[in-house]
Amino acid sequence: MSAHELATVAKAMVAPGKGILAADESTGTIAKRFAGIKVENTEENRRAYRDMLFTAKGVSQAISGVILYDETLRQKSADGTPFAELLAKNGILPGIKVDAGAKELAFCAGETVTEGLDGLAKRCAEYVKLGAKFAKWRAVITIGRDIPSSTCIAANAHALARYAAICQAAGLVPIVEPEVLMDGDHTIERCEEVTEWTLNAVYEALYLNRVTLEHSVLKPSMVISGKGCARQAGVDEVAERTVRILKRTVPAAVAGIVFLSGGQSDELATAHLNAMNRMFAGNLPWPLSFSYGRALQQPCLKAWRGSASNVPAAQAALLHRSRMNSLATLGKYQAGLEKQGLAA
């Protein structure tokens, strides 16, 4: 893609009222999801499940793009249409997860670095031919006793920047995802400190690697209390602290910000996003949207349970959560809509 095309795709990914569906679970990760609904983790079941997600009528009204796994990008819908082509026909951008997962970081106990740079340029060229328009790479930052270390922050920032540069050179818009995990008993203040540190390091690395920010999208975690923290911050506090850090660290040139849900409940992830857009509407240089996986899919999975007869109910569940989050991108979500089951 040309620079103009990359900019067009990046803007389309964060179009008003739309967000991204993360359906890029690895074979191992989706095995855990399937185990929860007692569905065998076979290639056909994985294909059928993704087919159900992608063929839900009306989903393109709230979803701008879908992140796929390598296997999924090569699969087809029940009618023989390749998934990338199916999504594109429905006005949804196909994306691809390109990292090889977080691995132990040498001499840094309890910390990881994401691998997958070897051969990435070649893989990206193939993904472009298969129809992908954007890519995703996730870095993992853990908060704990004496961690994160500067070594971990620097290693992951560098890997994210190299990935982003390689993607842009190949014609893919990179989603840059530095996730500060909510696992642990740390306070929201500690999360805020680590998130600011991480994002500053990431954008310095992106600059050094000559990444064009207008052709990129950031996928950060929200600033929230650790799961085990005695004081769980309220919705408005999370919104205030998250936006404060973004304003301090993320250049205005970035095309947009799409949050990960990071283990939050479906409704809480929606409420946090809504609060940010309600409180700061019109006062931010970039749109704030979503790139949720579990927070969009969990109700759908429970409704589906591997049965073709449950597909309509499962698709309705996906549409509902997508619409709730669409409203949240506009600051118009209300908890009462959950009980109605309608985005009216």
Short mmCIF file of C-alpha atoms in Angstrom, two decimals:
data_model
loop_
_atom_site.label_atom_id
_atom_site.label_comp_id
_atom_site.label_asym_id
_atom_site.label_seq_id
_atom_site.Cartn_x
_atom_site.Cartn_y
_atom_site.Cartn_z
CA MET A 1 0.00 0.00 0.00
CA SER A 2 1.04 3.57 -0.62
CA ALA A 3 1.35 6.08 2.21
CA HIS A 4 -2.09 7.41 1.29
CA GLU A 5 -3.59 3.91 1.44
CA LEU A 6 -1.98 3.19 4.81
CA ALA A 7 -3.40 6.44 6.18
CA THR A 8 -6.84 5.58 4.78
CA VAL A 9 -6.83 2.13 6.40
CA ALA A 10 -5.64 3.51 9.74
CA LYS A 11 -8.45 6.07 9.78
CA ALA A 12 -11.02 3.45 8.78
CA MET A 13 -9.93 1.25 11.69
CA VAL A 14 -11.03 3.96 14.13
CA ALA A 15 -14.04 5.28 12.22
CA PRO A 16 -16.67 7.00 14.39
CA GLY A 17 -18.84 4.51 16.27
CA LYS A 18 -16.72 1.52 15.30
CA GLY A 19 -14.11 -0.71 16.91
CA ILE A 20 -12.11 -3.86 16.26
CA LEU A 21 -12.99 -7.47 17.05
CA ALA A 22 -9.96 -9.41 18.24
CA ALA A 23 -10.53 -12.97 16.98
CA ASP A 24 -6.84 -13.87 16.87
CA GLU A 25 -6.72 -16.44 19.66
CA SER A 26 -4.00 -19.01 19.10
CA THR A 27 -4.96 -22.68 18.87
CA GLY A 28 -3.95 -23.11 22.50
CA THR A 29 -5.90 -20.10 23.74
CA ILE A 30 -9.10 -20.97 21.93
CA ALA A 31 -8.79 -24.50 23.34
CA LYS A 32 -9.29 -22.96 26.80
CA ARG A 33 -12.31 -20.98 25.59
CA PHE A 34 -13.83 -24.09 23.99
CA ALA A 35 -13.17 -26.17 27.10
CA GLY A 36 -15.36 -23.75 29.03
CA ILE A 37 -18.33 -24.60 26.79
CA LYS A 38 -17.36 -28.26 26.30
CA VAL A 39 -16.56 -27.98 22.59
CA GLU A 40 -13.74 -30.04 21.07
CA ASN A 41 -10.84 -27.93 19.80
CA THR A 42 -10.71 -29.12 16.18
CA GLU A 43 -9.85 -27.09 13.09
CA GLU A 44 -13.42 -27.43 11.81
CA ASN A 45 -14.92 -26.23 15.08
CA ARG A 46 -12.56 -23.26 15.08
CA ARG A 47 -13.55 -22.49 11.49
CA ALA A 48 -17.27 -22.83 12.22
CA TYR A 49 -17.01 -20.58 15.26
CA ARG A 50 -15.18 -17.82 13.37
CA ASP A 51 -17.60 -18.23 10.45
CA MET A 52 -20.46 -17.53 12.84
CA LEU A 53 -18.75 -14.37 14.09
CA PHE A 54 -17.96 -13.01 10.65
CA THR A 55 -21.35 -13.69 9.07
CA ALA A 56 -23.44 -11.97 11.77
CA LYS A 57 -25.69 -9.56 9.86
CA GLY A 58 -25.25 -5.94 10.83
CA VAL A 59 -21.95 -6.44 12.66
CA SER A 60 -20.18 -4.05 10.28
CA GLN A 61 -22.22 -1.19 11.75
CA ALA A 62 -20.11 -1.44 14.92
CA ILE A 63 -16.99 -3.33 13.80
CA SER A 64 -14.41 -1.76 11.48
CA GLY A 65 -11.91 -4.61 11.44
CA VAL A 66 -11.20 -8.13 12.70
CA ILE A 67 -7.82 -9.42 13.87
CA LEU A 68 -7.31 -12.97 12.59
CA TYR A 69 -4.95 -15.79 13.52
CA ASP A 70 -2.70 -17.31 10.82
CA GLU A 71 -4.93 -20.38 10.51
CA THR A 72 -8.09 -18.28 10.28
CA LEU A 73 -6.75 -16.03 7.53
CA ARG A 74 -6.29 -19.17 5.42
CA GLN A 75 -9.75 -20.59 6.15
CA LYS A 76 -13.03 -20.17 4.29
CA SER A 77 -16.67 -19.59 5.12
CA ALA A 78 -19.19 -22.40 4.68
CA ASP A 79 -19.93 -21.17 1.15
CA GLY A 80 -16.26 -21.38 0.15
CA THR A 81 -15.45 -17.67 0.42
CA PRO A 82 -12.07 -16.96 2.06
CA PHE A 83 -12.60 -15.19 5.37
CA ALA A 84 -10.55 -12.15 4.32
CA GLU A 85 -12.69 -11.77 1.21
CA LEU A 86 -15.90 -12.29 3.18
CA LEU A 87 -14.98 -9.57 5.65
CA ALA A 88 -13.92 -7.15 2.93
CA LYS A 89 -17.22 -7.65 1.08
CA ASN A 90 -19.04 -6.71 4.27
CA GLY A 91 -17.01 -3.54 4.72
CA ILE A 92 -14.75 -4.94 7.45
CA LEU A 93 -10.96 -4.74 7.30
CA PRO A 94 -9.13 -8.08 7.73
CA GLY A 95 -6.15 -7.95 10.09
CA ILE A 96 -3.57 -10.48 11.24
CA LYS A 97 -1.71 -11.31 14.46
CA VAL A 98 1.96 -11.62 13.53
CA ASP A 99 3.85 -12.13 16.80
CA ALA A 100 5.00 -15.52 18.04
CA GLY A 101 3.98 -14.98 21.64
CA ALA A 102 5.63 -13.83 24.86
CA LYS A 103 8.67 -15.85 25.92
CA GLU A 104 10.82 -15.79 29.07
CA LEU A 105 13.25 -12.86 29.09
CA ALA A 106 16.77 -14.00 29.96
CA PHE A 107 18.05 -12.81 33.35
CA CYS A 108 14.68 -11.18 34.11
CA ALA A 109 12.71 -13.54 36.35
CA GLY A 110 8.95 -13.28 35.91
CA GLU A 111 9.21 -11.16 32.78
CA THR A 112 8.77 -11.84 29.07
CA VAL A 113 9.63 -10.44 25.67
CA THR A 114 7.50 -11.05 22.59
CA GLU A 115 9.23 -12.93 19.78
CA GLY A 116 8.52 -13.25 16.06
CA LEU A 117 10.75 -10.73 14.29
CA ASP A 118 12.69 -13.42 12.42
CA GLY A 119 11.13 -13.86 8.99
CA LEU A 120 8.46 -11.24 9.73
CA ALA A 121 8.97 -9.30 6.49
CA LYS A 122 8.39 -12.44 4.45
CA ARG A 123 5.31 -13.38 6.47
CA CYS A 124 3.89 -9.87 6.11
CA ALA A 125 4.29 -10.01 2.33
CA GLU A 126 2.32 -13.26 2.29
CA TYR A 127 -0.38 -11.86 4.56
CA VAL A 128 -0.83 -8.89 2.26
CA LYS A 129 -1.39 -11.29 -0.64
CA LEU A 130 -3.96 -13.14 1.47
CA GLY A 131 -5.89 -9.91 1.96
CA ALA A 132 -4.71 -8.53 5.31
CA LYS A 133 -4.78 -4.75 5.69
CA PHE A 134 -3.37 -4.36 9.19
CA ALA A 135 -1.42 -6.34 11.78
CA LYS A 136 -1.07 -6.74 15.54
CA TRP A 137 1.82 -7.45 17.91
CA ARG A 138 1.29 -7.76 21.69
CA ALA A 139 3.91 -7.02 24.31
CA VAL A 140 3.29 -8.03 27.93
CA ILE A 141 4.40 -5.98 30.93
CA THR A 142 3.93 -7.53 34.38
CA ILE A 143 3.77 -5.53 37.60
CA GLY A 144 5.19 -7.27 40.65
CA ARG A 145 7.91 -7.09 43.25
CA ASP A 146 10.85 -5.25 41.66
CA ILE A 147 9.28 -5.53 38.20
CA PRO A 148 8.89 -4.40 35.53
CA SER A 149 12.59 -3.88 34.94
CA SER A 150 14.03 -1.33 32.56
CA THR A 151 15.40 -4.29 30.59
CA CYS A 152 11.90 -5.67 30.00
CA ILE A 153 10.46 -2.28 29.05
CA ALA A 154 13.30 -1.56 26.62
CA ALA A 155 13.26 -5.03 25.03
CA ASN A 156 9.53 -4.97 24.38
CA ALA A 157 9.51 -1.36 23.16
CA HIS A 158 12.26 -2.21 20.67
CA ALA A 159 10.44 -5.32 19.42
CA LEU A 160 7.18 -3.37 18.97
CA ALA A 161 8.99 -0.68 17.02
CA ARG A 162 10.83 -3.13 14.74
CA TYR A 163 7.55 -4.95 14.09
CA ALA A 164 5.75 -1.70 13.27
CA ALA A 165 8.45 -0.59 10.84
CA ILE A 166 8.48 -3.96 9.07
CA CYS A 167 4.69 -3.91 8.75
CA GLN A 168 4.57 -0.43 7.27
CA ALA A 169 7.31 -1.32 4.79
CA ALA A 170 5.23 -4.34 3.73
CA GLY A 171 1.99 -2.35 3.39
CA LEU A 172 0.26 -3.20 6.67
CA VAL A 173 -0.97 -0.76 9.29
CA PRO A 174 0.52 -1.86 12.65
CA ILE A 175 -1.50 -2.05 15.84
CA VAL A 176 1.02 -1.41 18.61
CA GLU A 177 -0.11 -3.28 21.73
CA PRO A 178 1.83 -2.81 24.98
CA GLU A 179 -0.32 -4.51 27.63
CA VAL A 180 0.32 -3.75 31.28
CA LEU A 181 -1.30 -6.75 32.94
CA MET A 182 -3.97 -6.27 35.61
CA ASP A 183 -2.82 -9.46 37.36
CA GLY A 184 -1.46 -8.72 40.82
CA ASP A 185 -2.30 -6.69 43.89
CA HIS A 186 -0.79 -3.39 42.73
CA THR A 187 -2.61 -0.10 43.17
CA ILE A 188 -4.01 2.01 40.37
CA GLU A 189 -1.27 4.54 41.16
CA ARG A 190 1.38 1.89 40.43
CA CYS A 191 -0.42 0.91 37.22
CA GLU A 192 -0.45 4.55 36.13
CA GLU A 193 3.27 4.88 36.79
CA VAL A 194 4.17 1.73 34.83
CA THR A 195 1.82 2.58 31.95
CA GLU A 196 3.39 6.02 31.54
CA TRP A 197 6.88 4.51 31.62
CA THR A 198 5.93 1.87 29.06
CA LEU A 199 4.26 4.23 26.60
CA ASN A 200 7.12 6.74 26.77
CA ALA A 201 9.59 3.96 25.94
CA VAL A 202 7.41 2.64 23.11
CA TYR A 203 7.06 6.00 21.37
CA GLU A 204 10.75 6.74 21.71
CA ALA A 205 11.48 3.38 20.04
CA LEU A 206 8.91 4.02 17.30
CA TYR A 207 10.61 7.35 16.57
CA LEU A 208 14.07 5.78 16.43
CA ASN A 209 12.77 3.13 14.02
CA ARG A 210 11.21 5.74 11.71
CA VAL A 211 7.64 4.51 12.09
CA THR A 212 5.03 6.84 10.60
CA LEU A 213 2.63 7.51 13.46
CA GLU A 214 -0.24 8.57 11.18
CA HIS A 215 -0.14 5.03 9.76
CA SER A 216 -0.38 3.31 13.13
CA VAL A 217 -2.93 2.55 15.85
CA LEU A 218 -2.20 2.13 19.56
CA LYS A 219 -3.81 -0.70 21.56
CA PRO A 220 -3.07 0.00 25.24
CA SER A 221 -4.42 -1.35 28.48
CA MET A 222 -6.44 0.95 30.70
CA VAL A 223 -5.04 2.32 33.95
CA ILE A 224 -6.84 0.16 36.51
CA SER A 225 -6.27 -1.40 39.92
CA GLY A 226 -4.65 -4.83 40.03
CA LYS A 227 -7.12 -7.70 40.41
CA GLY A 228 -5.90 -8.39 43.92
CA CYS A 229 -5.80 -4.79 45.11
CA ALA A 230 -8.00 -4.02 48.11
CA ARG A 231 -9.13 -0.73 46.59
CA GLN A 232 -10.72 -1.09 43.19
CA ALA A 233 -10.88 2.29 41.47
CA GLY A 234 -14.24 3.49 40.18
CA VAL A 235 -15.17 3.98 36.54
CA ASP A 236 -14.57 7.74 36.43
CA GLU A 237 -11.20 7.45 38.17
CA VAL A 238 -10.06 4.85 35.66
CA ALA A 239 -11.17 7.13 32.83
CA GLU A 240 -9.40 10.18 34.26
CA ARG A 241 -6.12 8.41 34.97
CA THR A 242 -6.07 6.59 31.64
CA VAL A 243 -6.67 9.69 29.56
CA ARG A 244 -4.16 11.68 31.61
CA ILE A 245 -1.40 9.20 30.78
CA LEU A 246 -2.37 9.04 27.11
CA LYS A 247 -2.20 12.83 26.85
CA ARG A 248 1.26 12.76 28.41
CA THR A 249 2.72 10.07 26.18
CA VAL A 250 0.88 9.50 22.88
CA PRO A 251 1.66 11.91 20.03
CA ALA A 252 -1.32 13.62 18.40
CA ALA A 253 -0.27 12.20 15.02
CA VAL A 254 -1.32 8.64 15.99
CA ALA A 255 -4.40 7.64 13.96
CA GLY A 256 -6.34 6.34 16.94
CA ILE A 257 -6.41 4.40 20.18
CA VAL A 258 -8.27 1.09 20.58
CA PHE A 259 -8.23 -0.33 24.10
CA LEU A 260 -7.82 -3.96 25.03
CA SER A 261 -10.17 -5.30 27.69
CA GLY A 262 -7.43 -7.15 29.57
CA GLY A 263 -9.60 -9.44 31.66
CA GLN A 264 -12.24 -6.87 32.61
CA SER A 265 -15.86 -8.00 32.58
CA ASP A 266 -17.84 -7.31 29.41
CA GLU A 267 -19.88 -4.47 30.86
CA LEU A 268 -17.05 -2.89 32.85
CA ALA A 269 -14.83 -2.64 29.76
CA THR A 270 -17.71 -0.91 27.99
CA ALA A 271 -18.38 1.43 30.94
CA HIS A 272 -14.73 2.50 31.17
CA LEU A 273 -14.56 3.30 27.46
CA ASN A 274 -17.84 5.19 27.64
CA ALA A 275 -16.64 7.28 30.59
CA MET A 276 -13.54 8.39 28.71
CA ASN A 277 -15.54 9.47 25.68
CA ARG A 278 -18.23 11.11 27.80
CA MET A 279 -15.78 13.05 29.95
CA PHE A 280 -13.34 14.12 27.25
CA ALA A 281 -15.54 14.41 24.13
CA GLY A 282 -14.03 16.75 21.58
CA ASN A 283 -10.94 17.46 23.70
CA LEU A 284 -8.60 14.72 22.50
CA PRO A 285 -6.40 14.55 19.39
CA TRP A 286 -7.31 10.93 18.62
CA PRO A 287 -10.49 8.82 18.73
CA LEU A 288 -10.81 6.36 21.63
CA SER A 289 -12.32 3.02 20.62
CA PHE A 290 -12.05 -0.70 21.40
CA SER A 291 -10.26 -3.81 20.22
CA TYR A 292 -11.84 -6.40 22.47
CA GLY A 293 -11.58 -10.17 22.27
CA ARG A 294 -13.10 -11.91 25.25
CA ALA A 295 -15.21 -8.86 26.19
CA LEU A 296 -16.99 -9.14 22.83
CA GLN A 297 -16.95 -12.90 22.37
CA GLN A 298 -17.73 -14.38 25.79
CA PRO A 299 -21.54 -13.96 25.66
CA CYS A 300 -21.46 -15.23 22.07
CA LEU A 301 -19.46 -18.33 23.04
CA LYS A 302 -21.84 -19.17 25.87
CA ALA A 303 -24.84 -18.88 23.56
CA TRP A 304 -23.23 -20.93 20.77
CA ARG A 305 -21.86 -23.99 22.65
CA GLY A 306 -20.87 -25.61 19.37
CA SER A 307 -24.41 -26.09 18.09
CA ALA A 308 -25.58 -24.85 14.68
CA SER A 309 -29.06 -24.37 16.13
CA ASN A 310 -27.64 -21.78 18.54
CA VAL A 311 -26.02 -19.63 15.84
CA PRO A 312 -28.84 -17.01 15.68
CA ALA A 313 -28.74 -16.49 19.46
CA ALA A 314 -24.95 -16.37 19.48
CA GLN A 315 -24.84 -13.82 16.68
CA ALA A 316 -27.46 -11.73 18.50
CA ALA A 317 -25.21 -11.74 21.58
CA LEU A 318 -22.24 -10.57 19.50
CA LEU A 319 -24.31 -7.82 17.89
CA HIS A 320 -25.53 -6.62 21.27
CA ARG A 321 -22.04 -6.34 22.77
CA SER A 322 -20.73 -4.71 19.59
CA ARG A 323 -23.51 -2.12 19.70
CA MET A 324 -22.94 -1.41 23.38
CA ASN A 325 -19.29 -0.69 22.68
CA SER A 326 -20.18 1.33 19.59
CA LEU A 327 -22.27 3.57 21.83
CA ALA A 328 -19.36 3.76 24.28
CA THR A 329 -17.09 5.17 21.57
CA LEU A 330 -19.55 8.04 21.32
CA GLY A 331 -20.04 8.45 25.08
CA LYS A 332 -23.69 7.38 24.72
CA TYR A 333 -23.69 4.02 26.49
CA GLN A 334 -26.06 3.50 29.43
CA ALA A 335 -26.12 0.47 31.71
CA GLY A 336 -29.90 0.28 31.33
CA LEU A 337 -29.47 -0.76 27.71
CA GLU A 338 -27.93 -4.04 28.89
CA LYS A 339 -31.19 -5.12 30.50
CA GLN A 340 -33.15 -4.16 27.43
CA GLY A 341 -30.78 -6.09 25.20
CA LEU A 342 -31.06 -3.22 22.75
CA ALA A 343 -28.85 -0.35 21.66
CA ALA A 344 -31.80 1.98 21.27
#
